CSV table of C-alpha atoms in Angstrom, one decimal:
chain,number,residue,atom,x,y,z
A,1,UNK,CA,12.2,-17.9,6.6
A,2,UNK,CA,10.0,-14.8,5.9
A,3,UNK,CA,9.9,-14.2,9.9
A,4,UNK,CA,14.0,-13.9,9.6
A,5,UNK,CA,14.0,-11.2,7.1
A,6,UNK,CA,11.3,-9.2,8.6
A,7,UNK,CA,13.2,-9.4,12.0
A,8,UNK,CA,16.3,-8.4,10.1
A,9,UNK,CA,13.9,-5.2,8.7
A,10,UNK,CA,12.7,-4.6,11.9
A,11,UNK,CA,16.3,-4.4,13.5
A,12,UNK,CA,17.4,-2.1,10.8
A,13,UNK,CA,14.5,0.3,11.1
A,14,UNK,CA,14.9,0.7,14.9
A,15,UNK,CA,19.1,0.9,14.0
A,16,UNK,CA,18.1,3.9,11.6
A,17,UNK,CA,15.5,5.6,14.3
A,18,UNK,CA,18.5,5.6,16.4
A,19,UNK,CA,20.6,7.4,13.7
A,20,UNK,CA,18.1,9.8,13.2
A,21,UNK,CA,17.2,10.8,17.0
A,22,UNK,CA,20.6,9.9,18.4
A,23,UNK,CA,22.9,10.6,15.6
A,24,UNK,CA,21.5,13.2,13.3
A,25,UNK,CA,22.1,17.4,14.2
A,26,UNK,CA,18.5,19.0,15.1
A,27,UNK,CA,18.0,21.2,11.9
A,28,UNK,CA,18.6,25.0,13.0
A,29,UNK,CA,15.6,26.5,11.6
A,30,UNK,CA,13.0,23.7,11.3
A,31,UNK,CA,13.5,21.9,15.0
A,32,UNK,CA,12.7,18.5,16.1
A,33,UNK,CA,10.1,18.3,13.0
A,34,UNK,CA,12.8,18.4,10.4
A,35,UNK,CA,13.7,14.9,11.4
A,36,UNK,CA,10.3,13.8,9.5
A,37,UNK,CA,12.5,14.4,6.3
A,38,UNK,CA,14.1,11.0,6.5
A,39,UNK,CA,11.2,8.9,6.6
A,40,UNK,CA,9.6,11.3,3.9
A,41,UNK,CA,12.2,10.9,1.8
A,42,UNK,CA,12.7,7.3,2.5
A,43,UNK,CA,9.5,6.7,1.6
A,44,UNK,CA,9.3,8.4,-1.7
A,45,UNK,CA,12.2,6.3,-3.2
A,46,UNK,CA,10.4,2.7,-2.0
A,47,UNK,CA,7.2,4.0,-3.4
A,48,UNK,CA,9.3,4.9,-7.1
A,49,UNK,CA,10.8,1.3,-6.4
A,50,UNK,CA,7.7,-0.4,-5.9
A,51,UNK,CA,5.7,1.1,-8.6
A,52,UNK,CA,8.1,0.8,-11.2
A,53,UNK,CA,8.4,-3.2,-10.5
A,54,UNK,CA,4.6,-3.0,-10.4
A,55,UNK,CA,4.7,-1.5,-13.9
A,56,UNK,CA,7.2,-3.5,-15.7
A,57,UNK,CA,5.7,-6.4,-14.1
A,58,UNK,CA,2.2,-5.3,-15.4
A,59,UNK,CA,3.6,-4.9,-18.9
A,60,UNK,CA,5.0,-8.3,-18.5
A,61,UNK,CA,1.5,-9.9,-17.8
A,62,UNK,CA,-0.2,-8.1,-21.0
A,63,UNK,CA,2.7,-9.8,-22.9
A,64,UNK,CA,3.2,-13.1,-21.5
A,65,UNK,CA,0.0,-13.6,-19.5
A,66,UNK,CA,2.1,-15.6,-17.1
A,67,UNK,CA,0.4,-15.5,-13.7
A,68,UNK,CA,3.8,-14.4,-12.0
A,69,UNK,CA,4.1,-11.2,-13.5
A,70,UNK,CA,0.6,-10.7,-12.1
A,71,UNK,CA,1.6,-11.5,-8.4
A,72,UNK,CA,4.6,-9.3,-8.7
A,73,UNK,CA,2.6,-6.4,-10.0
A,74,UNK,CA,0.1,-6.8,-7.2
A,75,UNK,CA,3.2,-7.1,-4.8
A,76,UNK,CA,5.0,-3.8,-6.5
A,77,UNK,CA,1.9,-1.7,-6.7
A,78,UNK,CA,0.3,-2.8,-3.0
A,79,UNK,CA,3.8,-1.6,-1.3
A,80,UNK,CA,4.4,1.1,-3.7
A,81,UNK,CA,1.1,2.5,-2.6
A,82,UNK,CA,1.5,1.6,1.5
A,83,UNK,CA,5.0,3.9,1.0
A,84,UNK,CA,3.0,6.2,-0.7
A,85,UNK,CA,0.6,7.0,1.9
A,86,UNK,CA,3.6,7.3,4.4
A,87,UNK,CA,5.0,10.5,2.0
A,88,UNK,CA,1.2,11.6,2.0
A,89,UNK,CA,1.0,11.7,5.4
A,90,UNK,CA,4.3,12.4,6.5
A,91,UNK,CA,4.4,15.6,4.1
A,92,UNK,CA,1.7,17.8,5.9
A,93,UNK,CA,2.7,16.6,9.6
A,94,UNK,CA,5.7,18.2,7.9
A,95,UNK,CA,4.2,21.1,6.1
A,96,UNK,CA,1.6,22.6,8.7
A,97,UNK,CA,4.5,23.6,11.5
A,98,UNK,CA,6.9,24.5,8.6
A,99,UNK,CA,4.8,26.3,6.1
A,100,UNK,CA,1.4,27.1,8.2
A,101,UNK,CA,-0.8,24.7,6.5
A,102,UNK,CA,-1.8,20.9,5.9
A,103,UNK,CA,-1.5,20.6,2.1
A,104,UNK,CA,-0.1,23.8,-0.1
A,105,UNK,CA,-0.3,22.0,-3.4
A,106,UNK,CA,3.0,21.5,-3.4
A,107,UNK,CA,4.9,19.9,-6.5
A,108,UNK,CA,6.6,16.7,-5.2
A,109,UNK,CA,3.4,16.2,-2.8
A,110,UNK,CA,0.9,16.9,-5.3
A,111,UNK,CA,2.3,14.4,-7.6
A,112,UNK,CA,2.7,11.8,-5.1
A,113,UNK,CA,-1.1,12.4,-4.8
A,114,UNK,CA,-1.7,12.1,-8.3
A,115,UNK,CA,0.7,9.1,-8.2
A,116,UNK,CA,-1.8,7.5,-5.5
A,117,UNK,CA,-4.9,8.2,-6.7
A,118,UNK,CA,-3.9,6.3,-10.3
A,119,UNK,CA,-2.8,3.1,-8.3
A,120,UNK,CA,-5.9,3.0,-5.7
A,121,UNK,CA,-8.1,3.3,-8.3
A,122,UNK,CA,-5.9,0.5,-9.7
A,123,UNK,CA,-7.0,-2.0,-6.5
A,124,UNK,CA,-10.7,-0.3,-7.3
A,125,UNK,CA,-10.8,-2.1,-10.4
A,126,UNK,CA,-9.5,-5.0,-9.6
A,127,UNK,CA,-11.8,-5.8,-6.4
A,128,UNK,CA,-14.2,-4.8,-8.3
A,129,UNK,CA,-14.2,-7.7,-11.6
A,130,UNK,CA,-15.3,-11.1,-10.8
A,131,UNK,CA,-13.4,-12.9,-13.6
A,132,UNK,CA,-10.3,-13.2,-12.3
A,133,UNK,CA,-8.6,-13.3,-16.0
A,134,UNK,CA,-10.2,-10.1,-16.6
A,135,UNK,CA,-9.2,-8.3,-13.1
A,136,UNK,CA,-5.7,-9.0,-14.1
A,137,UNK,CA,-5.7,-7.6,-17.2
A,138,UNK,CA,-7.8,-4.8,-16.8
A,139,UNK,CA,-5.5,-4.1,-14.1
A,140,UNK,CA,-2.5,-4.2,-15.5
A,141,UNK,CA,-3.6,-2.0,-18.5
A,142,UNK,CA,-4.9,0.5,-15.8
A,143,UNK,CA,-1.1,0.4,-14.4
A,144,UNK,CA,0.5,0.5,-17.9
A,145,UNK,CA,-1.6,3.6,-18.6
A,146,UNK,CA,-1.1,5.1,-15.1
A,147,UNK,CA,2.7,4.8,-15.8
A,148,UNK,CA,2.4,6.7,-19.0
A,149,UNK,CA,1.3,9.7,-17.1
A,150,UNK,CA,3.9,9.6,-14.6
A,151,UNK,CA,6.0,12.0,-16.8
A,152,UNK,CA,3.5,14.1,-17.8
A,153,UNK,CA,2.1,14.5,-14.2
A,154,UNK,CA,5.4,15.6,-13.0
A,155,UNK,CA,5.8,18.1,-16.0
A,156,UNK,CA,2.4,19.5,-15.5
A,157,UNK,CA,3.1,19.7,-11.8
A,158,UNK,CA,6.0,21.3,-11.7
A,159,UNK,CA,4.9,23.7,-14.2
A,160,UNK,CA,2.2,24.6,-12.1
A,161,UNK,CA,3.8,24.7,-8.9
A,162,UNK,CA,7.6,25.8,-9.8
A,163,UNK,CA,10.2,23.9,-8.7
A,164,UNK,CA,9.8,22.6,-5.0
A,165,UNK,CA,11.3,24.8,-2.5
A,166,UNK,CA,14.3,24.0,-1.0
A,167,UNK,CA,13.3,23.1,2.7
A,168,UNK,CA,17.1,22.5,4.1
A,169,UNK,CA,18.5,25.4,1.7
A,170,UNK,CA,21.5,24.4,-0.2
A,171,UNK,CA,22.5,20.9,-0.9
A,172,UNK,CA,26.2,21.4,0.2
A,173,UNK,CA,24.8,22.6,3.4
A,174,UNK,CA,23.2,19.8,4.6
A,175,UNK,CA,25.9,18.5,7.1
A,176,UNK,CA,27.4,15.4,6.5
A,177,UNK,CA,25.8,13.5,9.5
A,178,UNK,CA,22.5,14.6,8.5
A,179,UNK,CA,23.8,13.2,4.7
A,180,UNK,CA,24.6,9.8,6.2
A,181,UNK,CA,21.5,9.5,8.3
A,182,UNK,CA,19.6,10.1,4.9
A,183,UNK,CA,21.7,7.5,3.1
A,184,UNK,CA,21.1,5.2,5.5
A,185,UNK,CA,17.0,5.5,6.0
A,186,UNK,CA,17.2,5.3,2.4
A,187,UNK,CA,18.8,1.9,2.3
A,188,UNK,CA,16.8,0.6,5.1
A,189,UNK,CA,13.7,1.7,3.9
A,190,UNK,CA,14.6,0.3,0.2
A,191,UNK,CA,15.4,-2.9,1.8
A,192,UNK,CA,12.5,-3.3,3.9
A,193,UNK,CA,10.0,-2.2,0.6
A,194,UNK,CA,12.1,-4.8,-1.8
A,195,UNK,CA,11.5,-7.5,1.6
A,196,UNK,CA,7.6,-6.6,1.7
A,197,UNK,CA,7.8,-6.9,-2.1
A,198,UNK,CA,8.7,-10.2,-2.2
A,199,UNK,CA,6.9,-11.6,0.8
A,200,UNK,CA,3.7,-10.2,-0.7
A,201,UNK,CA,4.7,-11.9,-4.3
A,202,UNK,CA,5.1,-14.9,-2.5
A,203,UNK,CA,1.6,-14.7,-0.6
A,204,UNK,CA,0.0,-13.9,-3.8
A,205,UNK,CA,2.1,-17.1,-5.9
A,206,UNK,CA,0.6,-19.4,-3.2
A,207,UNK,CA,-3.0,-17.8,-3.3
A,208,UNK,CA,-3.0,-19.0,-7.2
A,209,UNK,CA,-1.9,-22.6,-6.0
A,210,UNK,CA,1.9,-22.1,-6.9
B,1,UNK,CA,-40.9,-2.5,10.0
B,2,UNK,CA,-38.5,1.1,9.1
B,3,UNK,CA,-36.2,-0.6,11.6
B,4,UNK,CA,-36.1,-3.9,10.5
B,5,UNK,CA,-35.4,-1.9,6.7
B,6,UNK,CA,-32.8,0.3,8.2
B,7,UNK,CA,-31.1,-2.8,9.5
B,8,UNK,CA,-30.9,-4.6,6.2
B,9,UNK,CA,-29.7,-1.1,4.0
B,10,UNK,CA,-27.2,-1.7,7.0
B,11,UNK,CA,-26.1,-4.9,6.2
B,12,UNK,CA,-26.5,-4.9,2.4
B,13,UNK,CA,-24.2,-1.7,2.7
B,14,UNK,CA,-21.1,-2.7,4.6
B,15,UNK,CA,-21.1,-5.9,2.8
B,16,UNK,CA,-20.2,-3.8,-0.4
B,17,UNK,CA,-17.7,-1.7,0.9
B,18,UNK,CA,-16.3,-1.7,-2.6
B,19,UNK,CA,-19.0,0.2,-3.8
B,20,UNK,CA,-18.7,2.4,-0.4
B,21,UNK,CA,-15.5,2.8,-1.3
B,22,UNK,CA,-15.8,3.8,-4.5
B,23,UNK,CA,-18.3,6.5,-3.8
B,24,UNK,CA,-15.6,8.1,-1.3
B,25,UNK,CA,-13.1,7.4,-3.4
B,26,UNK,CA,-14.7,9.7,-6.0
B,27,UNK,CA,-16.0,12.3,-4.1
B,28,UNK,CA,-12.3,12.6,-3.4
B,29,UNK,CA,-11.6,13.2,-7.1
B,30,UNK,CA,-14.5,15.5,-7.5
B,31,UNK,CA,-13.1,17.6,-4.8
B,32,UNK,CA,-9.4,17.7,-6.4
B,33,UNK,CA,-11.3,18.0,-9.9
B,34,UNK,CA,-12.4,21.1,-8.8
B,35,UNK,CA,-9.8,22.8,-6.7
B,36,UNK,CA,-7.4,22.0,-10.2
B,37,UNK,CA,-10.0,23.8,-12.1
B,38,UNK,CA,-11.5,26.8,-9.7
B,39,UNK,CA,-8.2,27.2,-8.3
B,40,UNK,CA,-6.8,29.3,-11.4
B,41,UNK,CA,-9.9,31.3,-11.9
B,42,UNK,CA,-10.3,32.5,-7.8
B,43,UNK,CA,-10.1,36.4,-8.2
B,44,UNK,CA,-10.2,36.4,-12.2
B,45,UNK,CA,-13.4,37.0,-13.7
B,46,UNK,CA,-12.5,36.3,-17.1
B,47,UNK,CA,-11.4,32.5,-16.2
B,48,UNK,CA,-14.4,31.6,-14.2
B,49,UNK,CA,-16.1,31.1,-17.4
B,50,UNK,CA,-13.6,28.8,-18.7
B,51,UNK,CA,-13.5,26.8,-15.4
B,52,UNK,CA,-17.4,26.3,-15.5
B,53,UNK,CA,-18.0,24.8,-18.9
B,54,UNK,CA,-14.8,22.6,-18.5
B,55,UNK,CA,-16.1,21.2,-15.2
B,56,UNK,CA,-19.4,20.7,-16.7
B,57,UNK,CA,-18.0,19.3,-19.9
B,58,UNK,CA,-16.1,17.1,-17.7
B,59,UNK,CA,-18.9,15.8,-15.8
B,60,UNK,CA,-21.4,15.7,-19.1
B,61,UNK,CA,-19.0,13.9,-21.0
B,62,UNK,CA,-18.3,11.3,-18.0
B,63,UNK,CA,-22.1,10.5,-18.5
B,64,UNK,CA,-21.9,10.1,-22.3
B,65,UNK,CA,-18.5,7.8,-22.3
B,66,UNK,CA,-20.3,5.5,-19.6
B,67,UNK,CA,-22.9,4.7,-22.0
B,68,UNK,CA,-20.5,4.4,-25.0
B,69,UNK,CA,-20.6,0.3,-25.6
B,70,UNK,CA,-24.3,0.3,-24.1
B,71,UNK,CA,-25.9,-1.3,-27.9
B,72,UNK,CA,-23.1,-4.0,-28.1
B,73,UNK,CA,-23.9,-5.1,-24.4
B,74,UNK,CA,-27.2,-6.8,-25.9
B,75,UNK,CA,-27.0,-10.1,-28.0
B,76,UNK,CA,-23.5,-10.4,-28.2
B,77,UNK,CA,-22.9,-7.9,-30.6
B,78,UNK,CA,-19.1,-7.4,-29.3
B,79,UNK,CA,-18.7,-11.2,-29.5
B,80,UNK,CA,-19.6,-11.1,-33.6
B,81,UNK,CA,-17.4,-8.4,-33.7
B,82,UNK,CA,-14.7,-10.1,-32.7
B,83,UNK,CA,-14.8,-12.4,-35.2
B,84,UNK,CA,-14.2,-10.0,-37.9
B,85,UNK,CA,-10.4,-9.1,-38.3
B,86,UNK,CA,-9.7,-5.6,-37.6
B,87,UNK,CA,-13.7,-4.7,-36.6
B,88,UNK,CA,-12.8,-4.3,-32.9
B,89,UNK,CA,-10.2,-1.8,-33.8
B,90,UNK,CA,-12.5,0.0,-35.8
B,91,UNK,CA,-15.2,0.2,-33.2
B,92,UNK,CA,-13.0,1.9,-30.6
B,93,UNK,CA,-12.1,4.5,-33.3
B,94,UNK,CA,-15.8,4.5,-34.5
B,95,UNK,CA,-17.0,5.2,-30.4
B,96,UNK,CA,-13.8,7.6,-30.1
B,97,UNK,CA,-14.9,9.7,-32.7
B,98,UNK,CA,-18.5,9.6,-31.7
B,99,UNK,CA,-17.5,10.3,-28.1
B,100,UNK,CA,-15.2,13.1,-28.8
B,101,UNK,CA,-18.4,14.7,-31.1
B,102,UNK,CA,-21.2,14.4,-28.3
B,103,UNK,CA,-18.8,15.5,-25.8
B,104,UNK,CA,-17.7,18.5,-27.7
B,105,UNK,CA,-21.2,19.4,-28.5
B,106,UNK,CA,-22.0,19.3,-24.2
B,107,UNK,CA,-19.1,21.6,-24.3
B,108,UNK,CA,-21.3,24.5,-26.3
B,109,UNK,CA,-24.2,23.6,-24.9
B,110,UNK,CA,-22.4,24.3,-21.9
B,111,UNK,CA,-21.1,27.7,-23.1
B,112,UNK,CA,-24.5,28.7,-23.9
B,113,UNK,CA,-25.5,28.1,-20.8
B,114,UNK,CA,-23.0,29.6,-18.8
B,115,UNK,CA,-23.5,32.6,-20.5
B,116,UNK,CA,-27.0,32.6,-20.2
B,117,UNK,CA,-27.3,31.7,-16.3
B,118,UNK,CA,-24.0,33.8,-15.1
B,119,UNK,CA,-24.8,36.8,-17.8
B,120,UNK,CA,-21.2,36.4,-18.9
B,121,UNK,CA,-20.7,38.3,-22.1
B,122,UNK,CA,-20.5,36.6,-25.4
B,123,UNK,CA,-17.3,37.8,-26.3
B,124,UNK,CA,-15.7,34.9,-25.1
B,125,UNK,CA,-16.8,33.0,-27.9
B,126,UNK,CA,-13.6,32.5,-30.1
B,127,UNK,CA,-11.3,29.9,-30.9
B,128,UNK,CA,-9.0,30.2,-28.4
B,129,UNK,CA,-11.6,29.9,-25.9
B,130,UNK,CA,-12.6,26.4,-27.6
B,131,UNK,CA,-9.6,25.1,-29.0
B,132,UNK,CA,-8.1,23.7,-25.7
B,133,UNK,CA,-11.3,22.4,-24.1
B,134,UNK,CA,-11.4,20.4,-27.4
B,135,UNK,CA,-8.1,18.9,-27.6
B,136,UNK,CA,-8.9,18.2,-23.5
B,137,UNK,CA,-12.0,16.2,-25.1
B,138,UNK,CA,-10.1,14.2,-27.0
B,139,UNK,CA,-7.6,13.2,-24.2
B,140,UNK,CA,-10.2,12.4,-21.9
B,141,UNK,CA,-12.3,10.7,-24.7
B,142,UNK,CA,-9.5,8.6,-25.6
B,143,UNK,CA,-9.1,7.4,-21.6
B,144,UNK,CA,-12.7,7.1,-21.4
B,145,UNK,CA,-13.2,5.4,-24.7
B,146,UNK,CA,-10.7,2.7,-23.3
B,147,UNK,CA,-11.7,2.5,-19.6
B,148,UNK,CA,-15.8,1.7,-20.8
B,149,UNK,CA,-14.5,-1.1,-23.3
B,150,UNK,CA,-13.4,-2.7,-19.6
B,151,UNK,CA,-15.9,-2.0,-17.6
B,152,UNK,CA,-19.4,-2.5,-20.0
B,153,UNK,CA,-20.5,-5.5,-18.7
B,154,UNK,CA,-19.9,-4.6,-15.0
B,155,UNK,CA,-23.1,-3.2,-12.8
B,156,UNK,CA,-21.4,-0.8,-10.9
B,157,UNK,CA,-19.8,0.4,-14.1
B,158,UNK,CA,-21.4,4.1,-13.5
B,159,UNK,CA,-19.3,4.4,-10.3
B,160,UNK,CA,-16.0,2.5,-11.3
B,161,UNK,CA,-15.2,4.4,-14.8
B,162,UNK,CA,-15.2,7.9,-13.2
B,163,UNK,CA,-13.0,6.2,-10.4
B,164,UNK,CA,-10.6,4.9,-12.7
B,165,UNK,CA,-10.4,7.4,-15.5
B,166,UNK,CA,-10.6,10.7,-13.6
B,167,UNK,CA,-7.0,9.9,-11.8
B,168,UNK,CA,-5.3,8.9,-15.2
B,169,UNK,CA,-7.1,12.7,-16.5
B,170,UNK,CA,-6.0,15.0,-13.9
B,171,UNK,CA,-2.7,16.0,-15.9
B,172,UNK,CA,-5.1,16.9,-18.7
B,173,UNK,CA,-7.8,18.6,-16.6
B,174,UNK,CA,-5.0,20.9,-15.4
B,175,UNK,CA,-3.0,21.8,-18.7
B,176,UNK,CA,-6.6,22.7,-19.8
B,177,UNK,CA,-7.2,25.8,-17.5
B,178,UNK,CA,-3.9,26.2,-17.5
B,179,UNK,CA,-4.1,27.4,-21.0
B,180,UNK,CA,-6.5,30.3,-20.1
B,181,UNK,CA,-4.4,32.7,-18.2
B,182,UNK,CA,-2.3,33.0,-21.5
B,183,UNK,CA,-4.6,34.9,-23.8
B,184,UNK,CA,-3.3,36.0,-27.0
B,185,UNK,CA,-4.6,33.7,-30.2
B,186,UNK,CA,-3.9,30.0,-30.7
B,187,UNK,CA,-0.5,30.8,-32.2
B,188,UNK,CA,0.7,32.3,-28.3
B,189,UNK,CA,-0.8,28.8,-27.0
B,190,UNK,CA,1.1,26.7,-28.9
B,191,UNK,CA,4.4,28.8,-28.4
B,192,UNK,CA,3.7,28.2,-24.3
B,193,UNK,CA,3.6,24.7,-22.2
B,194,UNK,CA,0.4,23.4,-21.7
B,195,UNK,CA,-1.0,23.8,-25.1
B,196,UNK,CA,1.5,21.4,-26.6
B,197,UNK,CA,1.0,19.2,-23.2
B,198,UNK,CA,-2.1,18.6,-23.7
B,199,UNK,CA,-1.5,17.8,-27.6
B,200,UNK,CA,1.3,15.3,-26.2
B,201,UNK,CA,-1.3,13.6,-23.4
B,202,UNK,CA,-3.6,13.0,-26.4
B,203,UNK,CA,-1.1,11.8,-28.8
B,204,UNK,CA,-0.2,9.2,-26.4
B,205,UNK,CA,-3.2,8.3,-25.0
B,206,UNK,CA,-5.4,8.1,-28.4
B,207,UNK,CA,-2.3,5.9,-29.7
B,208,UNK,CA,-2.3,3.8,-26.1
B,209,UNK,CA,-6.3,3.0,-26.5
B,210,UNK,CA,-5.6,2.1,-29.9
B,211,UNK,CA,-3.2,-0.5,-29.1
B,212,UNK,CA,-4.6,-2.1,-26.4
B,213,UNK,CA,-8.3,-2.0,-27.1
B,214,UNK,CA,-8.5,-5.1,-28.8
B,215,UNK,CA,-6.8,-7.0,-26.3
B,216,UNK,CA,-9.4,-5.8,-23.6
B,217,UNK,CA,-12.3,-7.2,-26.2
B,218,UNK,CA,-10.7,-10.5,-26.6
B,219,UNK,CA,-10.8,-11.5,-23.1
């Protein structure tokens, strides 16, 4: 069963490389290195997806202490942070051609690395206790308090920083196949993250002997 | 015999990548630590002084909140205060106090160093030199405060809490420099943004430490 729906991810990812190379206009300014945007992009909103089910789920454990809310916080967080590295690593293959260098400090990238850092150190402390009661708790607090900055990261950030600066120009001016081509990695990312999400929720139910 | 040693270190090493990890993992952090805090002083004189006592308050103050629960390790003091209603509560705000005090304290020893070993002038002594380093003490005291509840008993604890506390801090660590640039008395601080974000970091976080503190001893 799990096979089928990451075929069907599979087939939807090489459907939306196709849309991007084949489909999508070359950007005017940027070139051939503009089309990194979609999987940028794509990425950031799994990574939002899966760490905000890792968080509610984590909040859910403190409550209830049921061990399912653990496994889907593990789930959450482990593909939130797999996306995340994409956007950290897709941003400066981006940046150094476009703006000269590997990492500018920019706002959205700079909190994505903030965003990172809180949810490694998150597997850091969880490897690292030996009662398993206490790595899930201690985990999930780290998480709940991780999620309390997220706000005030992106506040200090962008105060920092000013506002990010707007790589493709004007909104309205994006053309509309390059808007469908983002619409569409968008989906097909969120749908292969919520896939991954629940295979890994299922891997870690059966590892606790459910 | 130094190969047969070597060997072994070898061994003994990769098998606890976590701890390998971990020390990579926080050199990381040091590095970002200090680009967010150097960063706004390159080419103005009048911040590097700021920058160097919060780093080194930063880094004395990681040292101090590690050893926070060290007495109630021993003889299962923890455990009798758990069955006191209320007394675990009491100890977090008791440590959090205490925390906040020695910590503030590195932060003037600090000063009086820096002045001292950079021959920085003394006029920076006021309180709108100290009032945002404090209130970035008592953020990162209240994080720290929290974080060493969960990691007392553990024997890498001195290389997990700066892993896990510094990423939840960096907001903080920024608004604090951030605050220097501004000059002007506490009144101009409070009218900007990072003043008041820093007051709203440790609103939430003191409160956040409070709540969940004794749930962390009961386990």
């Amino acid at each position: 069963m799990s096979n089928k729906w990451l075929l069907a991810c599979v087939l939807l990812l090489i459907a939306n490389m196709g849309l991007i190379f084949g489909y999508a206009p070359i950007e005017e300014h940027q070139g051939m290195v503009q089309k990194i945007f979609y999987f940028h992009v794509a990425s950031a909103m799994t990574m939002y997806l899966g760490f905000g089910i890792g968080t509610i789920a984590s909040l859910m454990y403190v409550i209830k202490r049921r061990l399912k809310y653990d496994a889907l916080a593990v789930a959450g967080i482990e593909i939130g942070v797999l996306f995340c590295t994409i956007v950290l690593i897709t941003g400066p293959i981006w940046a150094k051609p476009i703006w000269g260098a590997w990492w500018t400090w920019d706002p959205r990238l700079t909190t994505t690395f903030f965003l990172w850092v809180i949810f490694v150190a998150y597997f850091l402390l969880r490897k690292a206790m030996v009662d398993p009661a206490k790595s899930r708790l201690y985990s999930a607090i780290l998480a709940i308090f991780g999620s309390l900055d997220i706000p005030i990261v992106i506040l200090a950030v962008k105060l920092w920083r000013g506002m990010h600066p707007a790589v493709l120009g004007n909104k309205d001016s994006m053309p509309m196949e390059m808007r469908i081509t983002l619409i569409c990695a968008m989906v097909s990312m969120l749908i292969t993250g919520s896939v991954l999400i629940r295979l890994r929720y299922l891997a870690e139910r059966r590892r606790h002997g459910r | 015999m130094m190969w047969r040693l070597f060997r072994t270190s070898v061994t003994v090493q990769t098998r606890e990548r976590l701890g390998l990890i971990g020390v990579f993992f926080f050199s990381l952090l040091t590095i970002v630590l200090f680009n967010l805090v150097l960063s706004a002083s390159v080419g103005r004189e009048e911040l590097s002084m700021a920058a160097i006592v919060w780093i080194s308050t930063l880094l004395g103050g990681t040292l101090q909140i590690n050893r926070t629960f060290d007495s109630e390790r021993t003889n299962a003091v923890l455990d009798g205060f758990r069955l006191v209603p209320g007394a675990v509560t009491r100890l977090y705000l008791i440590k959090f106090f205490f925390n906040v005090v020695i910590t503030t304290l590195v932060m003037v020893f600090s000063t009086a160093a820096a002045i001292i070993f950079f021959n920085a002038s003394s006029d920076i002594v006021s309180p709108t030199f100290f009032v945002p380093m404090v209130l970035g003490v008592v953020g990162y005291c209240a994080v720290g405060t929290t974080f060493s509840g969960m990691v007392v008993a553990h024997h890498k604890k001195d290389m997990l809490l700066p892993a896990i506390s510094y990423p939840i801090v960096l907001p903080i660590v920024l608004a604090v420099i951030q605050c220097y640039p501004t000059g002007g008395d506490i009144r101009d601080l409070l009218s900007g943004v990072w003043l008041p974000l820093v007051i709203v970091f440790d609103l939430v976080y003191v409160a956040a430490g409070f709540m969940v503190f004794e749930t962390l001893v009961e386990e």
